[in-house]
Every structure is written in C-alpha cells, then in structure tokens.
CSV table of C-alpha atoms (C1' of nucleotides) in Angstrom, one decimal:
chain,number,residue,atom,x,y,z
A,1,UNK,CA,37.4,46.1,-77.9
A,2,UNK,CA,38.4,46.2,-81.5
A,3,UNK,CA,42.2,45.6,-80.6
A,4,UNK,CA,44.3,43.4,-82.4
A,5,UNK,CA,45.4,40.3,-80.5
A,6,UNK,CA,48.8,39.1,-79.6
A,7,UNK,CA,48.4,35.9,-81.7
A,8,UNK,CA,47.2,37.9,-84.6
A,9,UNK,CA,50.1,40.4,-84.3
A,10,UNK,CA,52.7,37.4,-83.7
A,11,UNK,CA,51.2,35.3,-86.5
A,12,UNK,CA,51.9,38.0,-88.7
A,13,UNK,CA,55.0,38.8,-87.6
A,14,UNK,CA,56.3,35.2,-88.2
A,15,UNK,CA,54.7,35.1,-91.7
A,16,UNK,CA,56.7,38.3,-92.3
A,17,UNK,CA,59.8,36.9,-91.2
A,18,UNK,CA,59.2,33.4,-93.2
A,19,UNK,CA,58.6,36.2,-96.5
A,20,UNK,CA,62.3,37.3,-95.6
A,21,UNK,CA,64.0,35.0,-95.5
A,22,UNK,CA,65.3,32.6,-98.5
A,23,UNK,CA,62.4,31.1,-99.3
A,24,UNK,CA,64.5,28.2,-100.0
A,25,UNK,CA,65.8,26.7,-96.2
A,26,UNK,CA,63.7,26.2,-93.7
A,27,UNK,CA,63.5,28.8,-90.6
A,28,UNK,CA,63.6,27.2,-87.2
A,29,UNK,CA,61.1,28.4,-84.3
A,30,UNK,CA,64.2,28.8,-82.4
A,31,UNK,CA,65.4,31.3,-85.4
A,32,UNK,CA,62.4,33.3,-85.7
A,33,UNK,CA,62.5,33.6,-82.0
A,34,UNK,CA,65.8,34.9,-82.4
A,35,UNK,CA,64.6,37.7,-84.6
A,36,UNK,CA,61.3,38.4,-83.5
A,37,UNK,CA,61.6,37.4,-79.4
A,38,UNK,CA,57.9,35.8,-79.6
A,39,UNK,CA,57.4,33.8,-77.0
A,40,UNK,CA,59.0,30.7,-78.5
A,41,UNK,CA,55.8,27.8,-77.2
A,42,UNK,CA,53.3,30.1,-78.3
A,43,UNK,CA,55.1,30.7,-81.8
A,44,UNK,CA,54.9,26.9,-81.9
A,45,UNK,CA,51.5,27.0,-81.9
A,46,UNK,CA,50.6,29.3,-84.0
A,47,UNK,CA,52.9,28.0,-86.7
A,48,UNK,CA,50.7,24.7,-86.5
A,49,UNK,CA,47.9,26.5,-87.0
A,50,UNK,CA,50.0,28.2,-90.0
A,51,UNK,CA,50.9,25.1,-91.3
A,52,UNK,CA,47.4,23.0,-90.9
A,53,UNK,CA,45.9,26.1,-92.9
A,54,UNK,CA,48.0,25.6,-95.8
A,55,UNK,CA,50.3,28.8,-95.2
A,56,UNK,CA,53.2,27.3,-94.0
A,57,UNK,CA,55.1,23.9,-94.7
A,58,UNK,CA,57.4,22.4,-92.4
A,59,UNK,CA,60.1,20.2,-92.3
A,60,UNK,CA,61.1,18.2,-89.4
A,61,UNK,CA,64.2,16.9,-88.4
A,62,UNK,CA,68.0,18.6,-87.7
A,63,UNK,CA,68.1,21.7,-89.9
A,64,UNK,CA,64.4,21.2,-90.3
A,65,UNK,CA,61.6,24.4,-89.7
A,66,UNK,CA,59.0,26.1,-91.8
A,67,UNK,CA,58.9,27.6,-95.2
A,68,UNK,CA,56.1,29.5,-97.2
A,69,UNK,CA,53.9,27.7,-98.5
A,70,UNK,CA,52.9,29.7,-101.1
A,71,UNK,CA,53.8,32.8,-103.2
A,72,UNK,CA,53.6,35.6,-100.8
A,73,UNK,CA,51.4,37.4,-102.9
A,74,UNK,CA,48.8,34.7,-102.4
A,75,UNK,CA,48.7,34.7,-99.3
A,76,UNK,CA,46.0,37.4,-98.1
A,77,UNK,CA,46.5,38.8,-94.5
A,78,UNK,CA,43.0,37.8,-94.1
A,79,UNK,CA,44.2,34.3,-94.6
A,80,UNK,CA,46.6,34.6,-92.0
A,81,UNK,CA,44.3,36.2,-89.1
A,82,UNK,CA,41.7,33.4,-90.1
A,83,UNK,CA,44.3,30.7,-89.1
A,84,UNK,CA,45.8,31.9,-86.2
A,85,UNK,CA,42.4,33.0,-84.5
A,86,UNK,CA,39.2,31.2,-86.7
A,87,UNK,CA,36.9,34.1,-89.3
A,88,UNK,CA,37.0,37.2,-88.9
A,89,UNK,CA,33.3,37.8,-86.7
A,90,UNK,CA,32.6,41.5,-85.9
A,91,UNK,CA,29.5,40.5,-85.3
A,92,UNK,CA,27.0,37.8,-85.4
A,93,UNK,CA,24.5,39.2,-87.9
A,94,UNK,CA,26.0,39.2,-91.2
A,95,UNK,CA,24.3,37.5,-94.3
A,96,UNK,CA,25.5,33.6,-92.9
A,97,UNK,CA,24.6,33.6,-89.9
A,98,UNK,CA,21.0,36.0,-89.9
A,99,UNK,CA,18.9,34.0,-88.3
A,100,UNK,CA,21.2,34.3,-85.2
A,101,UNK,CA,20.5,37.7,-84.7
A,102,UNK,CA,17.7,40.4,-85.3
A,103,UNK,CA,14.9,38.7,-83.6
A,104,UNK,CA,14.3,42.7,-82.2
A,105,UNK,CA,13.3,45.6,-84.5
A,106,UNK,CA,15.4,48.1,-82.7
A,107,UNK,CA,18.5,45.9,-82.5
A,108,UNK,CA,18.8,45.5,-86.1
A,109,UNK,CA,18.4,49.7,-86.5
A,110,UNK,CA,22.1,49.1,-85.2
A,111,UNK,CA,23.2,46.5,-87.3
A,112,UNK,CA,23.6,48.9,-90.2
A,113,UNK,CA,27.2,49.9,-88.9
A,114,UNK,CA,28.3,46.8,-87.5
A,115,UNK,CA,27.7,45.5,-90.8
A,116,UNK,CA,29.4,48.0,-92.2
A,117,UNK,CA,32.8,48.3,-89.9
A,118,UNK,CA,32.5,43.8,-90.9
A,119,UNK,CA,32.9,44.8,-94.3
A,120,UNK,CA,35.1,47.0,-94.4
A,121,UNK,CA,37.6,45.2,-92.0
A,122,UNK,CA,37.1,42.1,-94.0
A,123,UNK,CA,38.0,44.2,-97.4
A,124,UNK,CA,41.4,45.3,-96.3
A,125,UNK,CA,42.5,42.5,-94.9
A,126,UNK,CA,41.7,40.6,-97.9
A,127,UNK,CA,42.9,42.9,-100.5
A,128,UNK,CA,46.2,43.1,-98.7
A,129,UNK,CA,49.3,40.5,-99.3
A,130,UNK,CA,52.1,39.6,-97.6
A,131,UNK,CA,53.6,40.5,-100.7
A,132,UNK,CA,52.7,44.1,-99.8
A,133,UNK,CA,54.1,44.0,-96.5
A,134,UNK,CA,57.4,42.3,-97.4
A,135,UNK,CA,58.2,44.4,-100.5
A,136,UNK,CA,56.6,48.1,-98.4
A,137,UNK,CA,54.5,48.5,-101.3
A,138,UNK,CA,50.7,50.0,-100.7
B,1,UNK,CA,39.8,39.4,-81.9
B,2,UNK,CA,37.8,42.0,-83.3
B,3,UNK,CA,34.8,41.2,-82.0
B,4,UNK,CA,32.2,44.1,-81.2
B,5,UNK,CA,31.6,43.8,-77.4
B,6,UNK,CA,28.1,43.9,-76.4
B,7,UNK,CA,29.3,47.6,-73.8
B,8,UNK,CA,29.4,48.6,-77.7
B,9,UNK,CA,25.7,46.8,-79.3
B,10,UNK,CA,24.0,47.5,-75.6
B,11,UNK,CA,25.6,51.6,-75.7
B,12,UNK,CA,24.5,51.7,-79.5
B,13,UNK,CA,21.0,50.3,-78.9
B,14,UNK,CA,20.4,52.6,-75.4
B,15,UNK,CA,21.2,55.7,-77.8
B,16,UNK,CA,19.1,54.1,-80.5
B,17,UNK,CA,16.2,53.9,-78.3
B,18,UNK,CA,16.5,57.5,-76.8
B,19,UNK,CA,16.6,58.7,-80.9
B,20,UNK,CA,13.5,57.1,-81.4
B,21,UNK,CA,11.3,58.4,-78.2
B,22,UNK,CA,9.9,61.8,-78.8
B,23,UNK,CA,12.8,63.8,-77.8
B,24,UNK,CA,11.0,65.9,-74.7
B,25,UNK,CA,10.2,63.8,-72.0
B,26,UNK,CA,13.2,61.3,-70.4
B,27,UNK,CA,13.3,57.6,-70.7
B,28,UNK,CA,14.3,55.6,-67.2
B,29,UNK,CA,16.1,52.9,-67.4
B,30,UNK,CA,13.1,50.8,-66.6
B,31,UNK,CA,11.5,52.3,-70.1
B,32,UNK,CA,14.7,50.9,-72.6
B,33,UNK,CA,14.9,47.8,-70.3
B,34,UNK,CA,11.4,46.8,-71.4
B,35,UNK,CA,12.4,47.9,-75.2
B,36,UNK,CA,15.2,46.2,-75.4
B,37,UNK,CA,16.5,44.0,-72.7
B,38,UNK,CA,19.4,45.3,-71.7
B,39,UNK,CA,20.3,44.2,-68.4
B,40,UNK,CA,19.0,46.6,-66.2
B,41,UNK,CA,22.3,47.3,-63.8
B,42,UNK,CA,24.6,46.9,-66.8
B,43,UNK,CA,22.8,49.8,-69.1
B,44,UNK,CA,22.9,51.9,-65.8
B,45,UNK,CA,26.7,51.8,-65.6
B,46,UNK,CA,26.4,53.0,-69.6
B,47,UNK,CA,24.1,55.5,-70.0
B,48,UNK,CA,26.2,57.0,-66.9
B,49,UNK,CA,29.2,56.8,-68.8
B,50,UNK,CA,27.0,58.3,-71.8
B,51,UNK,CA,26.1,61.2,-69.7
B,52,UNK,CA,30.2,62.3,-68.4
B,53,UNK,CA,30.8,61.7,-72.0
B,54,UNK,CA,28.0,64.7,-73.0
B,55,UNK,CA,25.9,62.3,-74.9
B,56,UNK,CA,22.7,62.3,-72.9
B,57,UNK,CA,21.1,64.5,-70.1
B,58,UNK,CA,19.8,63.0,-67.0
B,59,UNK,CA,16.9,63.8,-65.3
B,60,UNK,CA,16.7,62.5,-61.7
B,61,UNK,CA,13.9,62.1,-59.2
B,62,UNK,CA,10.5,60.7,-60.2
B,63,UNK,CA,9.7,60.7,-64.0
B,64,UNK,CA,13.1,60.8,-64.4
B,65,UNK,CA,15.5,59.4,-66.7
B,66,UNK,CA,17.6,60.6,-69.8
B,67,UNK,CA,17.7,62.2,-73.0
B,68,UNK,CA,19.8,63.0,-76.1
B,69,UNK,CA,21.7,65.8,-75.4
B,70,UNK,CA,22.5,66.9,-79.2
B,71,UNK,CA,20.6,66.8,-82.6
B,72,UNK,CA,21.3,63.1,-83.4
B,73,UNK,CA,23.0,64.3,-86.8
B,74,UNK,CA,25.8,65.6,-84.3
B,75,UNK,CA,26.5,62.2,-82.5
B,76,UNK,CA,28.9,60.5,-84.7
B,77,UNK,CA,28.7,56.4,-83.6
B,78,UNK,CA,32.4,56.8,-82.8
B,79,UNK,CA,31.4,59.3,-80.0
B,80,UNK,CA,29.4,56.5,-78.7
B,81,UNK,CA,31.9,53.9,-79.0
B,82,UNK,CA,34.5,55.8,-77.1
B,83,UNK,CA,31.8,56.8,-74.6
B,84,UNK,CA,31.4,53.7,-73.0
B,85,UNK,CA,34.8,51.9,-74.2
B,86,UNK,CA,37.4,54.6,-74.1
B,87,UNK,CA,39.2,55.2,-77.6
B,88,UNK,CA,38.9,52.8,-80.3
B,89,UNK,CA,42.9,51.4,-80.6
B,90,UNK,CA,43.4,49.0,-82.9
B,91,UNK,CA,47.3,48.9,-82.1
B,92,UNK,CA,49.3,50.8,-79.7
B,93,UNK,CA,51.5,52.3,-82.7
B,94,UNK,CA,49.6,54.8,-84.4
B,95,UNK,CA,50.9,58.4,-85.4
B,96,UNK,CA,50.1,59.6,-81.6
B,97,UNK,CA,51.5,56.7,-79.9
B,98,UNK,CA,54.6,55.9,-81.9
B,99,UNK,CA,56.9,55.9,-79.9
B,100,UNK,CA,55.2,52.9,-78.0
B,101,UNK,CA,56.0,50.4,-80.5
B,102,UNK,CA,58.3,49.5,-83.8
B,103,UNK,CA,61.3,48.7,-81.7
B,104,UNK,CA,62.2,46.5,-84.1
B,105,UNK,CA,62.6,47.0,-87.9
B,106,UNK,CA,60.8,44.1,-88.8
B,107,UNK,CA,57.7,44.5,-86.5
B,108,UNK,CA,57.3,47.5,-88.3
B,109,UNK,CA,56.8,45.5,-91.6
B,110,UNK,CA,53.6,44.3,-90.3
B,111,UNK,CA,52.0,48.0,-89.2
B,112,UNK,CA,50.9,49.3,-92.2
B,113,UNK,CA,47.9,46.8,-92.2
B,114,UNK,CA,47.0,47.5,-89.1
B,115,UNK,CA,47.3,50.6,-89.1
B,116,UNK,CA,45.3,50.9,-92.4
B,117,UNK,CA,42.8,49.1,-90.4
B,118,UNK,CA,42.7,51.3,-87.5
B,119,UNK,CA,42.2,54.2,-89.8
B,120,UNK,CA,39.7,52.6,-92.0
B,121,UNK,CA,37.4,51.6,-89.1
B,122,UNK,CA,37.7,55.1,-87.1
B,123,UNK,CA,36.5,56.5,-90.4
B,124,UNK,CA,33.2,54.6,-90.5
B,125,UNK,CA,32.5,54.9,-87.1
B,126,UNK,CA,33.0,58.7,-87.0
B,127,UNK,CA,31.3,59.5,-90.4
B,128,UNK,CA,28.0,57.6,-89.3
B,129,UNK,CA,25.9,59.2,-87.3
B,130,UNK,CA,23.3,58.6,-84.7
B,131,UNK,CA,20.4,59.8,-87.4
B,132,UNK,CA,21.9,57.6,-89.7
B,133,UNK,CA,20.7,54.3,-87.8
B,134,UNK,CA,17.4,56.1,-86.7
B,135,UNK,CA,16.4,57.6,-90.4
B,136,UNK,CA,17.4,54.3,-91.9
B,137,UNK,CA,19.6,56.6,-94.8
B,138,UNK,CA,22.7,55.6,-96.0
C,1,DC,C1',6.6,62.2,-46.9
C,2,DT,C1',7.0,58.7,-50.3
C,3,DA,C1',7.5,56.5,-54.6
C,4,DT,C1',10.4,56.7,-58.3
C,5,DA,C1',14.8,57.8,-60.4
C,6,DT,C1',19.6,58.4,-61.0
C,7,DA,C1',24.8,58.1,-58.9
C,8,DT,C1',28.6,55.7,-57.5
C,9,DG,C1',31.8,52.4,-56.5
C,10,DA,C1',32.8,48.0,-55.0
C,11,DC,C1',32.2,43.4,-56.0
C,12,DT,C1',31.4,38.7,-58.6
C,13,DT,C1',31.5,35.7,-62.1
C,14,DA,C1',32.6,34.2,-66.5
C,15,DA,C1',35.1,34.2,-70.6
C,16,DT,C1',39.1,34.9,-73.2
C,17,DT,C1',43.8,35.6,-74.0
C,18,DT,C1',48.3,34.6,-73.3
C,19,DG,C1',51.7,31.8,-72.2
C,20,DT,C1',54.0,27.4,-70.3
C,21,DC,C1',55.1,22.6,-69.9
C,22,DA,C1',55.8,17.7,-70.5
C,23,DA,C1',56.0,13.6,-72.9
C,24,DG,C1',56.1,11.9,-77.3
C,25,DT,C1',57.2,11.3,-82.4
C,26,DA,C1',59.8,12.2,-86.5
C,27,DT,C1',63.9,13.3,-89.2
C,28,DT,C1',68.5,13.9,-90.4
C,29,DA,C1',73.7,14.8,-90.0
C,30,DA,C1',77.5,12.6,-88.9
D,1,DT,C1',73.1,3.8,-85.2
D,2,DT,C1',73.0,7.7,-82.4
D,3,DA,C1',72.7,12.3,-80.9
D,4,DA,C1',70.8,16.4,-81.9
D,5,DT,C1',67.2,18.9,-83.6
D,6,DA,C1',62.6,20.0,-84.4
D,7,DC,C1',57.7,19.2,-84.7
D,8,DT,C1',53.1,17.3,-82.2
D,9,DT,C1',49.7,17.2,-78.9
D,10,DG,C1',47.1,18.1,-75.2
D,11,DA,C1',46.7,19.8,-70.8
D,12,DC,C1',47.1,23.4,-67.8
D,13,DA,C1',47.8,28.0,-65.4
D,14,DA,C1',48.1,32.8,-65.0
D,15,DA,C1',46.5,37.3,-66.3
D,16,DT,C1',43.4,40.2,-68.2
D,17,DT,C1',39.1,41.8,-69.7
D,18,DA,C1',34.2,41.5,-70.1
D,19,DA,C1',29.8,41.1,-68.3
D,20,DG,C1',26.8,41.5,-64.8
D,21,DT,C1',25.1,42.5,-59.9
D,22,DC,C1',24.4,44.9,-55.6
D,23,DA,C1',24.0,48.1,-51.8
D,24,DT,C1',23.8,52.5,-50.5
D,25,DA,C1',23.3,57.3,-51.3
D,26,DT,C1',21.1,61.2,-53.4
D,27,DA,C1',17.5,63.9,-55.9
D,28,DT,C1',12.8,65.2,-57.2
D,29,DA,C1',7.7,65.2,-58.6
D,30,DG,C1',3.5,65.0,-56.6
DNA sequence: CTATATATGACTTAATTTGTCAAGTATTAA
DNA sequence: TTAATACTTGACAAATTAAGTCATATATAG
C-alpha cells in the first residue's frame, strides 16, 4: 500500500536522465537503457506515454530519440506520475468525485485523513520540478 | 499507485466504529458488520491483526467481541495503518534502508521527492489520531 | 450443555503490476 | 535507394498483491 510503482520510479528516472543530458540531441531508449538498465520495452512505453502527455518529444529515425519537451522547471513531478500511471487517486472521495463515496455516516468520519494524506501527496508533487531534482536544489 | 487499500479504509472504519460505541461493553464482529458492511471474514482477519498489534482487546465466548485498548487520543492513524498493512514504505531507500537502493548516482537524483513524500505522509498519518476522526476536530 | 464469539491458517479469486514480443511504420545517414 | 535505426501499437504472459472465503478449533456466559 502506498508504495511507489516501478513505472512511476522508471518514468522519473528517464525524465531525469532526458534533464541531463544536452537538451539539444536526442537520447535513444537504447541510451537511457544504457544508463539507467530499465527494462528497455517497458521504457518504451512509458516514454509514449511521456511523449503523448506533452513531456517528451521525439524524433524518429537513425540518430533519432527523445528530448524535453519543455523547460525542466515546468515540468512538475506531478505531471510526470500523472502520465506514466493516470491522476494521482488516494482515494475516491475528494471534492470531484463526492458523490462516489460517503453514502455512510461513519465512513466519511474517516475521510478526514484520507483527504488529508490526498492533499498533501498531491502538494509535493506538484510544487516540485524536475528542475529541482536535476540541479539538487530543495 | 498510491492508492489507499480498502485493508486501510475497512481497519480505519472497524476502529472508528469501536471509538464511537460506549467504550465498556465489546462489539462482535457481527455488531460493526451491520454498522458498516465490512465483509464479515475479511474484518475478522483485521481486527485480529488489530489486537497482536495492541490496538484492541478481545473478549471471547458469548457477548464477546473487542474493544479499544487505549484512550483514542493515544492511537495515532499510523498505528493503525501499520497494524493491518505492516509499515508504510513509500520506497525502499529511506535513512533505515539505505543501503538497499541508490546503486547508481543518478537513481539517486530522483529520491529526494520520494523520500520527501514518504516523510510528509508518515507525518500526517502519525500526528492524527483516532479522536481526531471521532471528535470531528482538526 | 449450548449458543455465541473469537482464533488461526489455508485457500480462492480477482485485480494490478511488471515486463515481453512481434509486426509494422517512419526517418535518416550514407 | 538502401540499410540501419528508432518509434508505434496492441496483444499477451508472468508475477505479485489484494480481497475475500471457509473450515475447524477454542473459549465463555448463561
């Protein structure tokens, strides 16, 4: 419960290595497998999810590979977990999606910290860049 | 990913329930089934896990069933939340465990966040308490 | 004694996660 | 133009975890 995925640990990992590298040439699957040993189809496919979220561009053919799409410090790490594994959900009871939830008195005496742990999860990712990773700055 | 698990919401709600009954006389299974629903087996396995874990008492034989076994001001949710889950890891490379991980320089780069979330929702989690949820204070 | 409860551990079933593969399309260096 | 390189897509499989059930044993109030 309340671990962090593979995908979400890989994805972030590849966005990190993407934020070191030139910025200019593209970097292959087959390179950031090199550096990072993800398992090289599954990188794949989180970089399309990457890329079809607006994260990452790529370039196809011989020399071809993916490149930030954006300033690092635009992209929020909350941006990143979203696209590699759909919004962030600790629960099904926030604000959006009420009416899915609560139909019991005592069930929503709970919701107070579920709520809670949702918001709180939801503020660090989202106040944190891959600027701040890249350049070890807090 | 990040998703509370309903061993969490059902273990939350069981100790919810006990918080609100009058304190004295134990609730059976039976009793918090028909409160909240809880599939009866299923809560079983959790309130036994409760009990090794020195949450709640249990009273066998007829007119049985359990109780808190501290002030609820003394049951921090985390206590509950490791009760029936085991301990709240987010990763597997926090101060305890860090030899386990960060192998490699760059996987490193991407620990902060998650560490600063592991931190950040172990500190909710054990600064609410039980009497929190069943005084409805902050 | 008996009805009511918990205790325990094994066992299913379902869902999710993680990872692989194949066949195809697109691009470019040379 | 061609070979090499890389992305695209969708299906699939293995592994793990979560969720839920059951049978049997044990304890106690009345």
């Amino acid at each position: 419960m309340l671990k962090i995925s593979t995908r979400c640990r890989y994805g972030l990992l590849a966005m990190v290595e993407l934020g070191q590298h030139d910025g200019q040439t593209p970097m292959s699957v087959q390179d950031i497998y090199q550096k990072q040993r993800i398992p090289k189809f599954y990188l794949q496919q989180l970089l399309v999810k990457l890329r079809r979220n607006g994260l990452v561009e790529s370039v196809r053919g011989s020399k071809g590979g993916f490149v930030l799409k954006k300033d690092p410090k635009q992209i929020k790490i909350l941006d990143i977990v979203k696209a590699v594994e759909g919004p962030v959900q600790l629960i099904f009871c926030t604000k959006k999606a009420k009416d899915r939830c609560c139909r019991r008195i005592k069930e929503c005496l709970t919701r107070p910290v579920w709520v809670e742990l949702h918001e709180v999860v939801n503020k660090v990712l989202s106040e944190r860049t891959l600027h701040d990773l890249t350049q070890n700055l807090p």
